[in-house]
Coordinates of C-alpha atoms in Angstrom, one line a residue:
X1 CA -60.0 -10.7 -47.4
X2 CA -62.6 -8.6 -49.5
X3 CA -61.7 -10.5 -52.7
X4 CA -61.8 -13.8 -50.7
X5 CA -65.8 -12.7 -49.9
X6 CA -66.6 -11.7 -53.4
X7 CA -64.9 -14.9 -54.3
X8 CA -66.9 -17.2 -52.3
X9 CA -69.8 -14.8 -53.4
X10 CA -69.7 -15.8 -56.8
X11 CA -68.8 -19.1 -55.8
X12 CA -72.3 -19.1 -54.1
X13 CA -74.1 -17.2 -56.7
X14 CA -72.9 -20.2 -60.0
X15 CA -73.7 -23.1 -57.2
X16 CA -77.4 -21.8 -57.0
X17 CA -78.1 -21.5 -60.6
X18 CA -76.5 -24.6 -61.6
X19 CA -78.5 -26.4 -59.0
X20 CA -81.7 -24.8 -60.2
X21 CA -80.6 -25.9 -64.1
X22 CA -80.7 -29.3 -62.8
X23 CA -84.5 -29.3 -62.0
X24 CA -85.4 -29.2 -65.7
X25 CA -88.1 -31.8 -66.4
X26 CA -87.8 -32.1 -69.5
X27 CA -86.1 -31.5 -73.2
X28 CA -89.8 -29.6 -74.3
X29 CA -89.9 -27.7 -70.9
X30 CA -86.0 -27.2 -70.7
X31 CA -86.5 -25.1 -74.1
X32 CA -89.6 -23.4 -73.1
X33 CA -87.6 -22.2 -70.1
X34 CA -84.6 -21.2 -72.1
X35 CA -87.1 -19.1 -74.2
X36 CA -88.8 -17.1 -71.5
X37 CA -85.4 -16.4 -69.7
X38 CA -84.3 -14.9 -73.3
X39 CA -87.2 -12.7 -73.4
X40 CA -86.5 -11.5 -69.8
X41 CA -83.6 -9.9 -71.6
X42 CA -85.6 -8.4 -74.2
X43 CA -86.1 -4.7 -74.9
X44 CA -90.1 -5.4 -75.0
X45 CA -91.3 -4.4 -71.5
X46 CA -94.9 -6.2 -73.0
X47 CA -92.4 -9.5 -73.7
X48 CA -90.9 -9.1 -70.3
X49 CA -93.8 -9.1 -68.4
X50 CA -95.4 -12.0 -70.2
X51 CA -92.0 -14.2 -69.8
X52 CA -92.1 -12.7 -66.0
X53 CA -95.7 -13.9 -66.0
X54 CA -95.5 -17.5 -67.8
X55 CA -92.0 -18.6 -65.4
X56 CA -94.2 -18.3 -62.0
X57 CA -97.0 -20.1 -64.0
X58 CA -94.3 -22.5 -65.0
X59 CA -93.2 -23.5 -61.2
X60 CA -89.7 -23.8 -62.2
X61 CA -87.2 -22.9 -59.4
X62 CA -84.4 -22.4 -61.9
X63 CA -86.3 -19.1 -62.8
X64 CA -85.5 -17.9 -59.3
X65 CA -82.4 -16.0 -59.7
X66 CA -82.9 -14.2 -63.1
X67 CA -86.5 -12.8 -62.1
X68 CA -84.9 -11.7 -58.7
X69 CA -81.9 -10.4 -61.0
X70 CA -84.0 -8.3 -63.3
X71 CA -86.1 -6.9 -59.9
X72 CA -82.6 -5.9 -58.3
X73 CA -81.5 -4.2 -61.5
X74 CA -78.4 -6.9 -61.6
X75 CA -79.6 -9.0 -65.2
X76 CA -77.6 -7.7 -68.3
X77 CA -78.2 -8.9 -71.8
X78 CA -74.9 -10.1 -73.9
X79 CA -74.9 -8.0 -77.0
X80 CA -73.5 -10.4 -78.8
X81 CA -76.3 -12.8 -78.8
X82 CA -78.8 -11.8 -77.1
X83 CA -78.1 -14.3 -73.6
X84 CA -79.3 -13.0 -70.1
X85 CA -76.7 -12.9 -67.7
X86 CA -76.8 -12.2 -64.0
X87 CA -74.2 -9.8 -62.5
X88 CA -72.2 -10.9 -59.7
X89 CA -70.1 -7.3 -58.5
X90 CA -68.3 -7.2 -61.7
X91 CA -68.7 -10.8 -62.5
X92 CA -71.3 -12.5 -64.7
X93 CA -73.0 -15.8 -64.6
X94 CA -75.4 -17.2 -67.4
X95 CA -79.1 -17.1 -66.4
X96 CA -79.4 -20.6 -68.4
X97 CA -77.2 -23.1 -66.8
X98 CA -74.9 -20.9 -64.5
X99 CA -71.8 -21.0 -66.3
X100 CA -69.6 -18.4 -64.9
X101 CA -67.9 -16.1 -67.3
X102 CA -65.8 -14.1 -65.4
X103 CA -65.5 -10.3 -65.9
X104 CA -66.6 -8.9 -69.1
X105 CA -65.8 -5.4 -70.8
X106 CA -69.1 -2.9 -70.1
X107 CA -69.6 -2.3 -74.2
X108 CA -70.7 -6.3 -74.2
X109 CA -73.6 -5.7 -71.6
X110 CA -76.3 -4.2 -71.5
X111 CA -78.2 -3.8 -68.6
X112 CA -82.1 -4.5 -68.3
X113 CA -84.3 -2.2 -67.1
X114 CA -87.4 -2.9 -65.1
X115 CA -90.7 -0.9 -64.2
X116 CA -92.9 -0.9 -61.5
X117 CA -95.7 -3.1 -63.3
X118 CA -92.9 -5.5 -64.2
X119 CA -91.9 -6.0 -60.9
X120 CA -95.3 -6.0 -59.3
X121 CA -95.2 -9.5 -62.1
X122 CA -91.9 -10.6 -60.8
X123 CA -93.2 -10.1 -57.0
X124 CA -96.4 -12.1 -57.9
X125 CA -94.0 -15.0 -60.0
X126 CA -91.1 -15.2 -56.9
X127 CA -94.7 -16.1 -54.8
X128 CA -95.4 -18.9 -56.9
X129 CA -91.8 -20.3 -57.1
X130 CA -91.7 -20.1 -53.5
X131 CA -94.5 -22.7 -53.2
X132 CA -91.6 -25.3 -54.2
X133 CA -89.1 -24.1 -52.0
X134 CA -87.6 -26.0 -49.6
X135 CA -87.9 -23.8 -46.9
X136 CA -91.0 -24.7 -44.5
X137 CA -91.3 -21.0 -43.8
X138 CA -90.8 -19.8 -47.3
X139 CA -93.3 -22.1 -48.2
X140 CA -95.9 -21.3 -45.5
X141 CA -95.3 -17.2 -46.4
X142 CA -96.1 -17.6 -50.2
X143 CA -99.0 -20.0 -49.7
X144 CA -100.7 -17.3 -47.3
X145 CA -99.6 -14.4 -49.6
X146 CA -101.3 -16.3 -52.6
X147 CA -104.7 -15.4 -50.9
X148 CA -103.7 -11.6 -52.2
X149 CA -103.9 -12.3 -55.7
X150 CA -106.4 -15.1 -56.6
X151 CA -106.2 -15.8 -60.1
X152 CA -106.1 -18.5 -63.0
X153 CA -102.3 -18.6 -62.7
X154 CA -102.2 -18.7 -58.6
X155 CA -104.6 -21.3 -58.6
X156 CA -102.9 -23.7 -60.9
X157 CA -99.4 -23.3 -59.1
X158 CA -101.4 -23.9 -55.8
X159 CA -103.0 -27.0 -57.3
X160 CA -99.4 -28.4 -58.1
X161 CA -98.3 -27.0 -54.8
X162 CA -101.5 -29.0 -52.9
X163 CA -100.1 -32.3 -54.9
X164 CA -96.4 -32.1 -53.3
X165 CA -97.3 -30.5 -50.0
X166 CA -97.2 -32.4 -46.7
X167 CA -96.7 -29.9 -44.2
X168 CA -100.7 -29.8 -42.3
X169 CA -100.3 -26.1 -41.5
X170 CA -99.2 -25.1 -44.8
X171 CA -101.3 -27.6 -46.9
X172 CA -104.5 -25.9 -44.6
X173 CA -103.4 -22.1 -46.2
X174 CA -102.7 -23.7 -49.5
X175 CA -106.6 -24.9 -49.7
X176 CA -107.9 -21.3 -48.1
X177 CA -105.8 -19.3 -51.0
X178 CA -106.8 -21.7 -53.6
X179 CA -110.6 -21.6 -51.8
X180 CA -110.3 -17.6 -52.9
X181 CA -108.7 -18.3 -56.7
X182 CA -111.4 -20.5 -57.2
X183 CA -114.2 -17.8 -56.1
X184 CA -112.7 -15.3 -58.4
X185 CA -111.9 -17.2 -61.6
X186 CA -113.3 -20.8 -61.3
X187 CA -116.2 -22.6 -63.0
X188 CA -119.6 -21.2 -61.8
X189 CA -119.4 -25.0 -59.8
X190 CA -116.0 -24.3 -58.5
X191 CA -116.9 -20.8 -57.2
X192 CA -120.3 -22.0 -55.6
X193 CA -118.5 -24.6 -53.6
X194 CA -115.4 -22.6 -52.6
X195 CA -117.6 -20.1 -51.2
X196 CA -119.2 -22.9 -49.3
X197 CA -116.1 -23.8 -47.9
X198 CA -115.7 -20.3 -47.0
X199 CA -118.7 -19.2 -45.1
X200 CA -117.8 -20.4 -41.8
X201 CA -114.4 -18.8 -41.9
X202 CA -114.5 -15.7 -39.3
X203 CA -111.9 -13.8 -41.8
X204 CA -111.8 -10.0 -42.4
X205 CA -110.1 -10.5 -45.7
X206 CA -112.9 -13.1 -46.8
X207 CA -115.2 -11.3 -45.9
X208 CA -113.5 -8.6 -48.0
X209 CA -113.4 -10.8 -51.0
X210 CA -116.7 -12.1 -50.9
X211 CA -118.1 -8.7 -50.9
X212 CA -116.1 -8.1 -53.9
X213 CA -118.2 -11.1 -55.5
X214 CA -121.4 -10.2 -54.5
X215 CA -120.7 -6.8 -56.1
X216 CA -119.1 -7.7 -59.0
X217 CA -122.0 -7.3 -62.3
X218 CA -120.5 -9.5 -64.0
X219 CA -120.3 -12.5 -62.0
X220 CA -122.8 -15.1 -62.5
X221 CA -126.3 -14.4 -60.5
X222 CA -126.4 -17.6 -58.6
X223 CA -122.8 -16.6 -57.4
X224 CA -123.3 -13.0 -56.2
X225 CA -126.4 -15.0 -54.3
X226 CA -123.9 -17.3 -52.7
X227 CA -121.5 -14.6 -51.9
X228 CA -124.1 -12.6 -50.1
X229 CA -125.5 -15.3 -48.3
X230 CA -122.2 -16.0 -47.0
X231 CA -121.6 -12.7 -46.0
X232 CA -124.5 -12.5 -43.4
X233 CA -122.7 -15.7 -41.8
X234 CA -119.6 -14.5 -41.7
X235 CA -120.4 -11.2 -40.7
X236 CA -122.5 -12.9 -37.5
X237 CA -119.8 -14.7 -36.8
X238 CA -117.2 -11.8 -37.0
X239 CA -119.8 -10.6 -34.9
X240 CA -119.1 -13.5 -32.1
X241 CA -115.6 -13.5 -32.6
X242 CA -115.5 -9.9 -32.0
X243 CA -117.2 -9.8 -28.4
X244 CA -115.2 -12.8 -27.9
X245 CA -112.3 -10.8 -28.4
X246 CA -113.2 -7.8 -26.3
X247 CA -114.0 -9.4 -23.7
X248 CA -110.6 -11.3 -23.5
X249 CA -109.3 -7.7 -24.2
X250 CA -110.8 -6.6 -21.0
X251 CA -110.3 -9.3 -19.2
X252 CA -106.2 -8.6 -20.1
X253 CA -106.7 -4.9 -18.9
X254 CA -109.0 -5.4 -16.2
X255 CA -105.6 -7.7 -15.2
X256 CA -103.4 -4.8 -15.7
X257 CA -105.9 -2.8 -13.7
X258 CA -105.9 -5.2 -10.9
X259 CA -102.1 -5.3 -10.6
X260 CA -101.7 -1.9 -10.6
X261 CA -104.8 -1.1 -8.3
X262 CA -104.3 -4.2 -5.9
X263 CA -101.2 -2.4 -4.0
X264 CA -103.2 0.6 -3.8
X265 CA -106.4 -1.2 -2.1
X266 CA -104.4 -2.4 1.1
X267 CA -102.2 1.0 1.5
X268 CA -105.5 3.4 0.9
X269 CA -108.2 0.6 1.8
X270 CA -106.8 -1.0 4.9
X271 CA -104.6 2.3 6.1
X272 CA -106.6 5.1 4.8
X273 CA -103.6 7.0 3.3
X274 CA -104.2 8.5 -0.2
X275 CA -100.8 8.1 -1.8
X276 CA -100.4 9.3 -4.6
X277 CA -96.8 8.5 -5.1
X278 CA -98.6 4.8 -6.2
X279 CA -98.3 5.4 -9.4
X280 CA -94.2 6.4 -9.2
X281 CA -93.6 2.9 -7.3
X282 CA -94.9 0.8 -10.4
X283 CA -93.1 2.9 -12.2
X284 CA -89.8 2.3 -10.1
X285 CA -90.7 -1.7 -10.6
X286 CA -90.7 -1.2 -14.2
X287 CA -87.2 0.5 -14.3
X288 CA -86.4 -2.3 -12.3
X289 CA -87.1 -4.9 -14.5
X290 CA -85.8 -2.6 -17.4
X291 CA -82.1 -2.5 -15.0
X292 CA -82.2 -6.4 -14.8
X293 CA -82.9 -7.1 -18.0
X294 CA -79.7 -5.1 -18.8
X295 CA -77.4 -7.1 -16.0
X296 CA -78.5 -10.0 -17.5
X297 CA -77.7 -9.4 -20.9
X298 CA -73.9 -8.9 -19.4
X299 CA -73.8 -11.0 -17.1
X300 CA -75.6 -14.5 -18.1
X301 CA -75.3 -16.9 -20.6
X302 CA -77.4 -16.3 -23.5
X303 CA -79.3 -19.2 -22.9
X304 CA -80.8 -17.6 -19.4
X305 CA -81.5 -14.4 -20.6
X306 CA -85.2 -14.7 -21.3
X307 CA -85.4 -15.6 -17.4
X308 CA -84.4 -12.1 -16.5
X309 CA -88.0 -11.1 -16.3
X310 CA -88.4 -13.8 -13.3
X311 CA -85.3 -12.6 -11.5
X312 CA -87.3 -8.6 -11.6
X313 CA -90.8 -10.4 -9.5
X314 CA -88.7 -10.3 -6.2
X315 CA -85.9 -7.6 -7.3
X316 CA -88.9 -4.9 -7.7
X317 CA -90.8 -6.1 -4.6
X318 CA -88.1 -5.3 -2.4
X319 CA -87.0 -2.1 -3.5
X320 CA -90.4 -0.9 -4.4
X321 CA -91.0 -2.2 -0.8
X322 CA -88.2 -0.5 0.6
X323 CA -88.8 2.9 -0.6
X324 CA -92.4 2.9 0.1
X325 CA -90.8 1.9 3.9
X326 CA -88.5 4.8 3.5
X327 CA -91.4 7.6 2.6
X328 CA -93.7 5.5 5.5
X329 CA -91.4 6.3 8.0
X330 CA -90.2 9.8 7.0
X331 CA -92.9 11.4 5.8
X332 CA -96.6 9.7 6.5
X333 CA -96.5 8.7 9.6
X334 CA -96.5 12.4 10.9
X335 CA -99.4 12.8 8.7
X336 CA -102.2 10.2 10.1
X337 CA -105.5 12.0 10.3
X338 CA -105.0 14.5 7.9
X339 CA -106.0 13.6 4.5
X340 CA -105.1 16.5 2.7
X341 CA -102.0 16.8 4.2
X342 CA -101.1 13.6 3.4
X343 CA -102.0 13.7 -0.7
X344 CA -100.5 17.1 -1.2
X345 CA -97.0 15.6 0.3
X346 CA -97.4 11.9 -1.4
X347 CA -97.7 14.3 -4.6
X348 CA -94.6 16.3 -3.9
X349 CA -92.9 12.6 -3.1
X350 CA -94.1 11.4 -7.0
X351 CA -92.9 14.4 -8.2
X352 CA -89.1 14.3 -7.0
X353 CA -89.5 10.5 -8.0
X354 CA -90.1 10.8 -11.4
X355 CA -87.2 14.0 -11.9
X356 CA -84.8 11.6 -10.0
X357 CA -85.7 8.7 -12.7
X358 CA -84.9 11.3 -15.4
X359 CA -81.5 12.5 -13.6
X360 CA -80.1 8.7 -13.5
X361 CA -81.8 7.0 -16.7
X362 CA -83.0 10.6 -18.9
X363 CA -87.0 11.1 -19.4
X364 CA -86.3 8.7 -22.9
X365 CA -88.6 6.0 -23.4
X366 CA -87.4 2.7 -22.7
X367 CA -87.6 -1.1 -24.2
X368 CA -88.4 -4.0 -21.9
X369 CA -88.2 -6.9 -24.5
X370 CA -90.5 -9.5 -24.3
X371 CA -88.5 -12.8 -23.0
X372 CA -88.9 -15.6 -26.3
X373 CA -91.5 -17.3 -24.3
X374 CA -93.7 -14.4 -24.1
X375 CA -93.3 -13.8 -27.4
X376 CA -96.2 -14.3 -30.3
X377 CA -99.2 -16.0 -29.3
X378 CA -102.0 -19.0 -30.8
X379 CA -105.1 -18.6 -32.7
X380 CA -107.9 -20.0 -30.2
X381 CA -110.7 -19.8 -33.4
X382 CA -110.3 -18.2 -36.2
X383 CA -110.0 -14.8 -36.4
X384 CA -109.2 -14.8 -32.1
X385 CA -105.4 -14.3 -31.5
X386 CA -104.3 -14.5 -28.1
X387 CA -100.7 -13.1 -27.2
X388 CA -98.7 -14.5 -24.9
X389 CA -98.0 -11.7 -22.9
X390 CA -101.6 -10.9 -22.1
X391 CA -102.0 -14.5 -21.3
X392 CA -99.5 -14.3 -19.0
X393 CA -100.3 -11.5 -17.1
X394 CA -104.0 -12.4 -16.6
X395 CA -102.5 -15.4 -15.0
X396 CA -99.8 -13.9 -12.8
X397 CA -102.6 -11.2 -11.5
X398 CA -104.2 -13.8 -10.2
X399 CA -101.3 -15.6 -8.4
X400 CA -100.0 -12.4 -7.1
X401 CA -103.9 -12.2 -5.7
X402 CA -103.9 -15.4 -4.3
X403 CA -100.8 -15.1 -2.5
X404 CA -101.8 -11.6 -0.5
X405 CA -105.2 -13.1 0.5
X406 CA -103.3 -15.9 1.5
X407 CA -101.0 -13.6 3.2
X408 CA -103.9 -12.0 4.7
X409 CA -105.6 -14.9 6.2
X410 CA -103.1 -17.5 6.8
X411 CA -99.9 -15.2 8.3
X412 CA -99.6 -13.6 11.6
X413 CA -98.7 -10.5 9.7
X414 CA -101.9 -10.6 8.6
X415 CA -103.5 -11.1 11.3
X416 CA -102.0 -7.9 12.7
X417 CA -102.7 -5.6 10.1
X418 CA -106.4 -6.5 10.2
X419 CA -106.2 -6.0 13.5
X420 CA -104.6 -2.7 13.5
X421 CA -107.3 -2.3 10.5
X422 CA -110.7 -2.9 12.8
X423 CA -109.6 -1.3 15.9
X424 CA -105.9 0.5 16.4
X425 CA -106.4 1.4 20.0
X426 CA -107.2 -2.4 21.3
X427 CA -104.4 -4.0 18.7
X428 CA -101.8 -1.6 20.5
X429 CA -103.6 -2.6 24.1
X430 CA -102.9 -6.7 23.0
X431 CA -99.5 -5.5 22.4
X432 CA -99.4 -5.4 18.5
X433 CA -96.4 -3.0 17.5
X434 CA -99.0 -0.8 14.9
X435 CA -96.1 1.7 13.7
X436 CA -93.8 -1.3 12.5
X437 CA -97.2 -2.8 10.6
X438 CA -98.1 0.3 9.6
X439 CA -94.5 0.6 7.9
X440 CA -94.4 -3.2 6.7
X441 CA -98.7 -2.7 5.2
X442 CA -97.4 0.7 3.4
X443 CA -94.3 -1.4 2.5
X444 CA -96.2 -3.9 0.9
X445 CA -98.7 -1.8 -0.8
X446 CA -95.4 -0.2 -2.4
X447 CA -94.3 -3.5 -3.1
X448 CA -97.4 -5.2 -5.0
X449 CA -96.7 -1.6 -7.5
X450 CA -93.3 -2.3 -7.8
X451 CA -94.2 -6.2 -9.0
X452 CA -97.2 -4.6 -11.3
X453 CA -94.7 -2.3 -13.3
X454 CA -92.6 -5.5 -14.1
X455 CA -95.8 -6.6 -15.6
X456 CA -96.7 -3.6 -17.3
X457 CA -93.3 -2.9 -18.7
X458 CA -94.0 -6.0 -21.2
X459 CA -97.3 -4.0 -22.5
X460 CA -95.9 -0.7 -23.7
X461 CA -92.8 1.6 -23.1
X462 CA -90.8 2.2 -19.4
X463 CA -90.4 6.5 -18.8
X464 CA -91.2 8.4 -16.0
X465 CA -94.8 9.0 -17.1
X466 CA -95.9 5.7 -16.6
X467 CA -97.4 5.9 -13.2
X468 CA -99.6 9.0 -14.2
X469 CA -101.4 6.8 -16.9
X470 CA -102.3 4.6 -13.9
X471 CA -103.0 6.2 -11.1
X472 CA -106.3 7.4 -11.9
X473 CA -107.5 4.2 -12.8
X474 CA -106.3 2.1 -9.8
X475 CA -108.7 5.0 -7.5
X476 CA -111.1 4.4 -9.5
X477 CA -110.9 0.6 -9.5
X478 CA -110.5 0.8 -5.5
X479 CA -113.2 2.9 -5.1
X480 CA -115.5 1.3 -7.4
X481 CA -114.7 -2.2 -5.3
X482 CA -115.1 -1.4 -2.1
X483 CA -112.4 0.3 0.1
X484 CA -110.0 -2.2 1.8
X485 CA -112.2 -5.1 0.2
X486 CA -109.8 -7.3 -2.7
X487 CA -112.6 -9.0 -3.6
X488 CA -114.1 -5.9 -4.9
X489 CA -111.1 -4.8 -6.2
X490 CA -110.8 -7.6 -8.4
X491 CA -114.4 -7.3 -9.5
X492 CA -114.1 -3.6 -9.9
X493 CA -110.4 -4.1 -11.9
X494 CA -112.3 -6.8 -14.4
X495 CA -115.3 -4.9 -14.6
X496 CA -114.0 -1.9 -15.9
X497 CA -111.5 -3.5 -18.1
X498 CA -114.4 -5.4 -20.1
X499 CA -116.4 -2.4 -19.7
X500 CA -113.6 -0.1 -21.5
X501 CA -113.4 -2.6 -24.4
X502 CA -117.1 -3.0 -24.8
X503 CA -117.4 0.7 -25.3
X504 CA -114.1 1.4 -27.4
X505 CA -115.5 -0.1 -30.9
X506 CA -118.8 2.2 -30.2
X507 CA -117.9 5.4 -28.6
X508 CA -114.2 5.5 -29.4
X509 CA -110.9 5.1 -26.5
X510 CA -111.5 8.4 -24.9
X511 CA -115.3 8.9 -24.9
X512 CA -115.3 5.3 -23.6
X513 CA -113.2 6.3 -20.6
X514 CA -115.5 9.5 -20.0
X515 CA -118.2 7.5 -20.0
X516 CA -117.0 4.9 -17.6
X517 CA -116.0 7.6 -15.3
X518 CA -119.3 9.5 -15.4
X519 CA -121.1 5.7 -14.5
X520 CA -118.8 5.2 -11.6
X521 CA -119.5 8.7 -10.4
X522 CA -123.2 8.4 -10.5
X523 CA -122.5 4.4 -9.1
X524 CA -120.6 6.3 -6.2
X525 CA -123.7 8.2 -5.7
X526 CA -126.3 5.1 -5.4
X527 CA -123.7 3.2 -3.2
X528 CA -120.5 5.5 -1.9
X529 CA -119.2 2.6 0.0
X530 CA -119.0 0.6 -3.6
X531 CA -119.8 -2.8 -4.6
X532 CA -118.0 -5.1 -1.5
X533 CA -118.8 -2.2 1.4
X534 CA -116.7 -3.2 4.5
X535 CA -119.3 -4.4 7.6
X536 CA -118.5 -4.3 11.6
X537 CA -115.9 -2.5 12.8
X538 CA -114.3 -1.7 10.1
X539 CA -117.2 -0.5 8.1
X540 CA -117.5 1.9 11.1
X541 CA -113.9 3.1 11.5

């Protein structure tokens, strides 16, 4: 079977470079060709890198194989006379024309060495030739990677490539890397207008290239003028794009926030019970979602994998549900009216929670993959990306918000709990069953976490840490709301999300968080019932 591969290999291998021998245009550029491809052999390194040089400026795809040959250490020259071959295992093809020659004795080769300059040369050549390829993606990769090197070379291969391009999306990175070509090594004309065309764009790497311009001494004055002029727009906008940016950052964590506090608001808003297990029943919903995404990978066609992330919504409710059931009946319900009591034990709780995730999964980090269409994301402007996955979740927050307040206002379960909520003592004299909503609120709370860590599994890492990281943050968010108040806590989730990001480019991540927790301390202060206070009966319970 191995000779059969190596067979079919070399098979492969001839078929390429005869194909690429048949692109010669003509007799004056077939020779040409031949020539360069004979100094690619040469013992010259100086020879070799001009020949490397001249065959990308030539755009000639038959050059392909021999510069990729002499990067991979695989071109020989024929002692004899001087021909570059390309090794195959221990067969050799000709570089010119592809004619396969079988296996040769080692004193007839020589092989050709290559250093690192040379095959910086070759890299820059291969980007050219794959202008021409006939690969859409191949084509779209070298056209952006042309931007990198902008010089007299890249910019006539990109004017050939402009000429034979239809593709929109590529043709539009062709122009933006022939844009920067033209600003480093055009006509003082060309270079004024490229970086016309260029002043709008909200592009780090222009802006790093035009800063490069208006530096440079020996560029024309009216040039380094345009360059800097450009700079103060592009910076501005970089500027807007940047806010723009941080804010949607915010808003995507704010999200995360909300889904993470939103559980917490009704078990410690509506009931009054610090639990501070919250945190290990989003991460029991994320270990969820990782144990689905496993079935479903054995069990389903590969087709429906990328749904196994739906399948985890309900999966994770209920048994984030049912164990928050479980410790509701066992353990906090003897606790009512004793605060202290009841945070000390709902610590204990997350503790044996987290040490039993470690016993039946180990305290290893694990990968919830992101389902295809989560995957990647769209440039809203230029120089905004906006991922999927954050997109997503901002919009499932605010279904899963829309559901509880329906939940809230529109079910009889609702009813009760608010019920059981403003006054306990008249709800139990109308003949409301408070323990059982008491069990099905904390139940739900538990649940709402357990559909949050499916969410949060597809933004970082699943381990038995993960509800620590939030726990904090959903108090916070409660508290800053307003207790037992979902309006405030998705005012409170948003506002400190957008907050955080505002402050991360200018104080830094953790100074950001200090500073956020020192305003909402001081906010506490001014308002201790937070921004949505509770009124009535409620307010006075």
């Amino acid at each position: 079977m191995s000779w059969l591969m190596a067979r079919l290999r070399a098979v492969a291998v001839a078929t390429a470079i005869a194909l690429a021998a048949a692109l010669a245009a003509s007799p004056a550029c077939a020779q040409q060709f031949d020539e360069l491809i004979r100094k690619l052999a040469s013992d010259d390194f100086g020879e070799k890198l001009d020949a490397a040089e001249k065959l990308g400026a030539l755009g000639d795809g038959r050059a392909i194989p021999a510069l990729k040959a002499l990067s991979d250490g695989t071109l020989f020259l024929r002692k004899a006379d001087g021909a570059a071959l390309i090794a195959d295992g221990a067969r050799y093809f000709e570089a010119v024309g592809g004619k396969a020659l079988g296996e040769l004795p080692a004193g007839d080769v020589e092989k050709v060495r290559a250093n690192n300059r040379l095959r910086g040369a070759i890299s820059a050549s291969l980007s050219k030739l794959s202008l021409f390829s006939d690969d859409r993606a191949t084509r779209l990769a070298a056209a952006r990677e042309a931007f990198k090197s902008p010089t007299p070379e890249t910019a006539a291969a990109l004017e050939r490539a402009l000429k034979s391009e239809k593709d929109p999306e590529i043709l539009t990175a062709i122009r933006f890397s022939l844009n920067a070509a033209k600003v480093r090594a055009g006509s003082v004309e060309d270079r004024l207008k490229a970086i016309a065309t260029m002043a709008g764009t909200a592009d780090p790497q222009v802006k790093n290239l035009l800063t490069g311009v208006s530096n440079d001494k020996d560029a024309p004055p009216e040039v380094r003028k345009a360059a800097a002029e450009a700079l103060v727009s592009i910076e501005r906008t970089l500027a807007i794009v940047g806010v723009a940016e941080n804010v949607f950052q915010g808003i995507s964590l704010g999200s995360v926030l909300l889904l993470a506090a939103v559980g917490l608001a009704i078990t410690f808003g509506v009931m009054g019970v610090i639990n501070m297990a919250h945190g290990e029943m989003i991460m029991l919903g994320a270990y969820t979602a990782y144990t689905v995404q496993i079935v479903c990978r054995a069990l389903l066609p590969k087709e429906f994998v990328g749904f196994y992330l739906v399948i985890s919504v309900p999966i994770a409710f209920v048994v984030a549900g049912a164990v928050g059931i479980l410790i509701e009946r066992t353990v906090i319900r003897f606790l009512y009216g004793r605060p202290l009591d009841t945070m000390l034990a709902t610590w204990g709780l997350s503790l044996i929670l987290q040490q039993a995730v470690r016993s039946i999964f180990d305290a290893q980090n694990k990968e919830v993959a992101n389902p295809a269409w989560m995957t990647g994301g769209f440039e809203l402007i230029p120089g905004f990306f906006v991922a999927w996955n954050r997109l997503y979740i901002i919009v499932f927050c605010l279904m899963v918000l829309l559901a509880i307040v329906a939940l809230l206002r529109r079910t009889s379960f609702g009813l009760h709990m608010r019920a059981v909520t403003q006054n306990r003592d008249m709800a139990a004299a109308m003949g409301i069953p408070t323990a059982r909503i008491d069990a099905l609120t904390f139940g739900l709370g538990s649940g709402l976490a357990g559909i949050a860590g499916v969410a949060l599994s597809q933004v970082g890492n699943v381990s038995p840490n993960l509800g620590t990281i939030y726990i904090v943050d959903s108090f916070l968010v409660v508290v800053f709301g307003g207790v037992g108040n979902l309006l405030g806590t998705l005012v409170g989730a948003l506002s400190l999300g957008i907050i955080n990001k505002l402050l991360e480019p200018v104080a830094g991540a953790v100074l950001g968080k200090v500073a956020v927790l020192v305003f909402i301390i001081l906010f506490i202060q001014r308002r201790p019932r937070g921004l949505f206070a509770l009124k009535g009966r409620a307010a006075d319970s």
